[in-house]
């Protein structure tokens, strides 16, 4: 069960307080009317669903009720970072090597009751 | 003016009121464990509850001037006045819970709105929608450990902290106004469930319910 | 193929079981096949089996990165039913059901398909409306089923709490007598043995690392054991479908989620039917070994870890004990997780793709096992002809562009 | 030995049992005696009970082989009465208590003489692995019949048939360091961590903490090791930052250091929890621990050797023999033969000898064993047979002799003559397997270490293993590793731990062990007598060999084909041996065959403990309105709507007899249509929306227009998802220019609030608007019917004049002396006022309404009547008329769609997709049954040609159907393909009972089509 650092509450909280909201950084087309059925369908339904580093949106439903983003490994389930809505991830599938450690430390080792 | 409607939902004429636990007392009673009790439970009903929304910078001055309290900017903090009767609690970066003695909420809202003028903010009166349960006694923390998933150990939950978290299968706000006292802010419609849960989980400690 | 029978068993016993043949070969990959199936689970093996047996395509390879039948086939709760709401899915699952009914004999492998019946409980007025709607539709589609009231449910499952003082009292249920359970591993092994006997190469420990595509047409796959050529490639990779699609250069409307299940310790037989409930959210049956086989819900986040979160297990067991208070002192032995690829409309994708010759069969979510024979059969037909089988037609991935979704959430609300 | 009631195998001295007190217990109907400190297993051995069970498949007699969690055989049914039954209790882990009642789970007519045993004897060879798959296929119709008999053999224990009298708890724990296992390593680690001030939890599965030290022949600081244990436990107990949890098993290790601990609080006291000062104690507690660091000091399980007849009672693990002697003061036999591949096994022989019993011989697979314990054995004059092993145990109900021979391990054959040694006990040791279960729960793959012939845990972040769990077995090193782990764990969680001075342990010389798993036999594995690998599932070496012959090459395949490791012991004893055998058959190395993945639970956990308090009345919250009490006293029947309990209808007693739902609903409907009714509508979701951009926001989330809605006005709104499908509806009122009150469906309230926040926080943060739930703050009372205005006028100061307070207006004022907002909206089609007051005043206002309402015939009505009335008006219920596949246009609600709104509101684009533009989509229509007496079934399917063969094409279904008292006829709402173009057409509804109903497609509005009544 995940232990999630809420970027707004500034502390780790139990997964039960959160709801996953699917892939992050999906923007609604600015001009929906200009979209083809295909483009609109892609926005609505088609997803990356990677095996590995994934950027997803969560909401601190039982807490501050804020939506935020999370970079998480979908196999190890390790949370590499969480960041506020509107911010960009510092860790991606490509640029993973170094910051991964740092982030992992703050998310994992730093856990203190 | 913020151009929002304000509405005093209270009346000073003597009208019988029913707290969210009124039905629960009738249904489940109010156990008196007496001397052997390691757990006290008490509802503080009919208080004034306001939800304050807006930017911290916008609200801070108004709250200080009107309520005489500093708006807690740090997450999970609870600020009270000397009497402990008035408090304001951080709920989210743009949301605070103000609890004041019953009847004070409307004048307070009005004053805040005057003070805030045309700034962007929101104040919602939720006094009828929630109630406050006080838990004290040596077994209080054990009871909470059975109930909420949040870490209530003193090292993580010092006096002056308040969080919104999972209470059994409901949501509550849990606060620690003083060393030996915990407060739960529960929604009216969930109050009976929470009450029955607390009696059930607390039974082994012997519960005293003060009405 | 060495035929199995009671007599054969006795014969082998007398020769100390020293003469049993391999159930399938362990061949080295050929350079080229007519059809490559990516994914050696139940669906993939069934596809290969029917390709070779029914559609005369015998030069087939099944490529499996792990061991055959090791994915969701080995991890599901083995429920088989066809009482789906919408015509499109009802036809598909009933097609599977009819194949289930002769499968052991067809494969000469006892998959222990046991038609002990499935109850879908209703606890609210809307539950009952949905149940009536579904059962009426099933009946007119030629699928067996009836609506039971609480008394009828109690009569079928005496140990269930059907009293009014339950939190969500049982108001009734839909009952499909022909539904039931099957031995999941045996399904994969039976299809593997059958496919192998028809000349299909099952390549285990072989991982597809990419597709060979030239001007929009596929002509082979890269694997960790070298390139293998084929002009027709069918991907049946369940939870890993999105990963394969990416290799093909497109996305799918899929999310891969953990789906958990658990079993109790074996106890003496006490529950003969399969019981499912959306409202309290749990489902349960008892295996021939005596374990209570219990399905939990899907975890909301994407996960390839074959692990889910603990609260899902808690909530499921709460539901089970709510329905069966006497199980409170029974003990949970083991829990595990699978990776389910879920579609927005809770219906599968059996489809052509933007790449010519590359087909996908995925998105079965929590309903894959029960469809195994039907899925394999219609997919095989489509691969053999190069045109989608009429039953598969509505399940094109492009329905998510046109909007022609087949929303089975009502019927598939609970993981199964 | 059934007459032996005087514990004839109990030693006169030694052990940690309290001989001064005697406990009596019953096993299979026989009364026996034991002592406090006994487990059920040690007490049974003390009384010479050899056969404790019958095996699952072959019904062979089985005895106790181990002393802990790894025991595969001694699985018993516990419980002195029906409600107290517990299936599958492991006798080696069940503390003895006075009056304990247990019996074997298999065996008929009894475990001593079992008829199925014959079947096993004769039929054994006809039941190889996978035999089910190869038989019972013909005829197809017979499988269920075959299966009925197969199922008879299923299961170990049985479920109780009565509800559980006990209660269970969850405990949410958080700590810096969780230590799992309080043996030498664990205690050392806990000590180091605790002294640093870190919050430490120590969990140990046994009755007493101390692990192997409680029964060790080794000394610490020259004194018996258990003295050091006592001292350390004393110190730990004195720390406020330490929690000691004995009888507590870490059963599951989940992500991010979340570990579940199963604490058995009363199972050592009785089969139901004792009552203490009026309160029944909690039987078990599930600790949900979030730990900063986890230390796995779970030790190692001894691995038995696999030889013929190794399942006959009297075959034990060497370590178990020592444990029974040293910890429980029981010698499980008289004459011992020890078969070992390593030095550790020798301890059993030494303990046995010191207990005053006869050691016939130590049979050591090594040519030249050397080491301190070997020397000690020689010094004791114990006969040591080298280069050999016990290749077969003789005996049926108890070992009578061991067949011993020289073996060639590499060639896997017996290489010398066989001698038979008379004995009643055979102890075997094949070395140790670290307990890696918890580590592998996290998904971390274990790694094989050739030097210790075992898997060691693969580790994820935040966890470390030490001692036996890591493959370290020498006491001195174990302690050192523990301390090191403790210090590191404390440091990682931000504490500074100073090192701990270790007690001095003896440094023993040990010779290398030899890799021996399956012992060769004169006959081939397939032809020879059975050699058991997994005792609980009757998996034999021959079975594994057969599986590999049939092409099952991955260990996962082999496990599934043979069922190895699927028992309640999860293969703690057998799995490694099984892998080794598979490796031999496949001519591969053990790691090549594959590692096994253990899943939670480490040992089984009571459902009740996992459920905790979330059962019975507390299974799920019941949400009540402020008026709930009134509804209950009025005898309302309730409907579950989400978590709410809503009055469904109010049956009245008519001359002593309660109304049926039909009678009650008819009465309630007419009361509303003809007089006035009242509904508790408090459950509707209410969201307070404030901010200068509130109006713009509404325009984006609703399908209809909002820019012109004036203060004091209300408007109905329809909400879609961006796929164009209807998801919610409700009335939103303009309270002030920047202030709106939105109502949502009862079930949708929470989801809609989150939906609004989602769009505000992620897509439109630039809009200045805030949302707050005020659902519980307001109580909502709907008075509706021709007399509504008169009634309200009596107790309100609001000007109710039809022209000043128009339909779709709201006003504020006082009702029954209470400040109220009154909304003139209508869901019934009648003149309606929705009175909203602060919930604390609700009961007063409600009762005042009734005081004044009687003369107007004020009648409370429930959700059923509400549904009838709204359906008569063609008003939809989201979730009933819609199912996630219905657009506003399908509902014929174009009037609520602002096609030309400037912003492309949520759902708009999707409405023009090729499929949503389709002509023949299912559209909402009314259905009038040809026979007015007919009330169509909700969910009934609609067809155009009822004579069509099955499958019969369906064009839609009935979404709502009721009897209308005011129209005195049945009527329905339905969705029909192209329905809007089919008004007047006849459709058919073929029902299950064979009859087919006819109905005409009509408008959805059945009553007061002009909508005059709400405007009176």
mmCIF file of N, CA, C and O in Angstrom, chain D residues 107 112 145 152 154 209 242 257 269 297 433 444 505 552 616 657 815 824 877 923 934 1015:
data_model
loop_
_atom_site.group_PDB
_atom_site.id
_atom_site.type_symbol
_atom_site.label_atom_id
_atom_site.label_comp_id
_atom_site.label_asym_id
_atom_site.label_seq_id
_atom_site.Cartn_x
_atom_site.Cartn_y
_atom_site.Cartn_z
ATOM 1 N N UNK D 107 -9.869 -38.440 7.889
ATOM 2 C CA UNK D 107 -9.891 -39.775 8.475
ATOM 3 C C UNK D 107 -11.300 -40.235 8.755
ATOM 4 O O UNK D 107 -12.045 -39.580 9.482
ATOM 5 N N UNK D 112 -7.229 -43.313 13.202
ATOM 6 C CA UNK D 112 -6.411 -44.526 13.425
ATOM 7 C C UNK D 112 -6.644 -45.538 12.300
ATOM 8 O O UNK D 112 -5.732 -45.989 11.646
ATOM 9 N N UNK D 145 -21.265 -35.208 -11.943
ATOM 10 C CA UNK D 145 -21.463 -36.351 -11.045
ATOM 11 C C UNK D 145 -20.122 -36.819 -10.494
ATOM 12 O O UNK D 145 -19.943 -36.976 -9.294
ATOM 13 N N UNK D 152 -16.163 -34.621 -2.327
ATOM 14 C CA UNK D 152 -16.317 -35.200 -0.985
ATOM 15 C C UNK D 152 -14.974 -35.275 -0.272
ATOM 16 O O UNK D 152 -14.876 -35.162 0.939
ATOM 17 N N UNK D 154 -12.632 -33.170 -0.567
ATOM 18 C CA UNK D 154 -11.993 -31.862 -0.489
ATOM 19 C C UNK D 154 -11.895 -31.345 0.941
ATOM 20 O O UNK D 154 -12.624 -31.783 1.819
ATOM 21 N N UNK D 209 9.015 -14.705 23.313
ATOM 22 C CA UNK D 209 10.065 -14.190 22.449
ATOM 23 C C UNK D 209 11.391 -14.864 22.793
ATOM 24 O O UNK D 209 11.610 -15.288 23.917
ATOM 25 N N UNK D 242 9.228 1.562 22.735
ATOM 26 C CA UNK D 242 9.246 0.205 22.190
ATOM 27 C C UNK D 242 7.909 -0.495 22.440
ATOM 28 O O UNK D 242 7.342 -0.385 23.525
ATOM 29 N N UNK D 257 6.855 -0.270 2.684
ATOM 30 C CA UNK D 257 7.012 -0.662 4.095
ATOM 31 C C UNK D 257 5.719 -0.664 4.885
ATOM 32 O O UNK D 257 5.677 -0.208 6.026
ATOM 33 N N UNK D 269 -5.833 -18.605 25.298
ATOM 34 C CA UNK D 269 -6.639 -18.657 26.528
ATOM 35 C C UNK D 269 -7.878 -19.516 26.370
ATOM 36 O O UNK D 269 -8.400 -20.047 27.351
ATOM 37 N N UNK D 297 14.271 -10.418 10.719
ATOM 38 C CA UNK D 297 15.101 -11.363 11.479
ATOM 39 C C UNK D 297 14.230 -12.586 11.734
ATOM 40 O O UNK D 297 13.926 -12.925 12.868
ATOM 41 N N UNK D 433 16.804 -23.389 5.199
ATOM 42 C CA UNK D 433 16.315 -22.456 4.189
ATOM 43 C C UNK D 433 15.923 -21.164 4.899
ATOM 44 O O UNK D 433 15.012 -21.181 5.726
ATOM 45 N N UNK D 444 10.377 -8.539 -4.660
ATOM 46 C CA UNK D 444 11.839 -8.668 -4.815
ATOM 47 C C UNK D 444 12.193 -10.144 -4.987
ATOM 48 O O UNK D 444 11.775 -10.987 -4.205
ATOM 49 N N UNK D 505 29.645 -15.346 22.525
ATOM 50 C CA UNK D 505 29.109 -16.669 22.164
ATOM 51 C C UNK D 505 30.283 -17.604 21.917
ATOM 52 O O UNK D 505 31.361 -17.175 21.539
ATOM 53 N N UNK D 552 6.587 -30.076 -18.181
ATOM 54 C CA UNK D 552 6.439 -28.962 -17.239
ATOM 55 C C UNK D 552 7.822 -28.624 -16.698
ATOM 56 O O UNK D 552 8.340 -29.340 -15.848
ATOM 57 N N UNK D 616 -21.218 -6.439 10.438
ATOM 58 C CA UNK D 616 -22.515 -6.242 11.114
ATOM 59 C C UNK D 616 -22.965 -4.787 10.967
ATOM 60 O O UNK D 616 -22.914 -4.238 9.877
ATOM 61 N N UNK D 657 -54.115 -3.881 9.888
ATOM 62 C CA UNK D 657 -53.255 -4.553 8.915
ATOM 63 C C UNK D 657 -52.410 -3.517 8.167
ATOM 64 O O UNK D 657 -52.931 -2.494 7.726
ATOM 65 N N UNK D 815 -39.850 30.265 8.318
ATOM 66 C CA UNK D 815 -40.839 29.202 8.299
ATOM 67 C C UNK D 815 -40.846 28.582 9.691
ATOM 68 O O UNK D 815 -39.790 28.179 10.182
ATOM 69 N N UNK D 824 -39.270 27.552 -5.156
ATOM 70 C CA UNK D 824 -40.519 27.123 -5.799
ATOM 71 C C UNK D 824 -40.180 26.371 -7.075
ATOM 72 O O UNK D 824 -40.182 26.921 -8.185
ATOM 73 N N UNK D 877 -34.713 10.202 -13.999
ATOM 74 C CA UNK D 877 -33.785 9.979 -12.885
ATOM 75 C C UNK D 877 -32.462 9.548 -13.512
ATOM 76 O O UNK D 877 -32.410 8.547 -14.229
ATOM 77 N N UNK D 923 -33.760 6.281 -27.778
ATOM 78 C CA UNK D 923 -34.256 7.581 -27.317
ATOM 79 C C UNK D 923 -35.382 7.396 -26.307
ATOM 80 O O UNK D 923 -36.155 6.440 -26.397
ATOM 81 N N UNK D 934 -52.164 -3.330 -16.963
ATOM 82 C CA UNK D 934 -50.816 -3.895 -16.975
ATOM 83 C C UNK D 934 -49.787 -2.874 -16.494
ATOM 84 O O UNK D 934 -49.794 -1.728 -16.936
ATOM 85 N N UNK D 1015 -48.108 25.846 -11.644
ATOM 86 C CA UNK D 1015 -48.170 27.306 -11.687
ATOM 87 C C UNK D 1015 -49.368 27.880 -10.955
ATOM 88 O O UNK D 1015 -49.570 29.089 -10.952
#
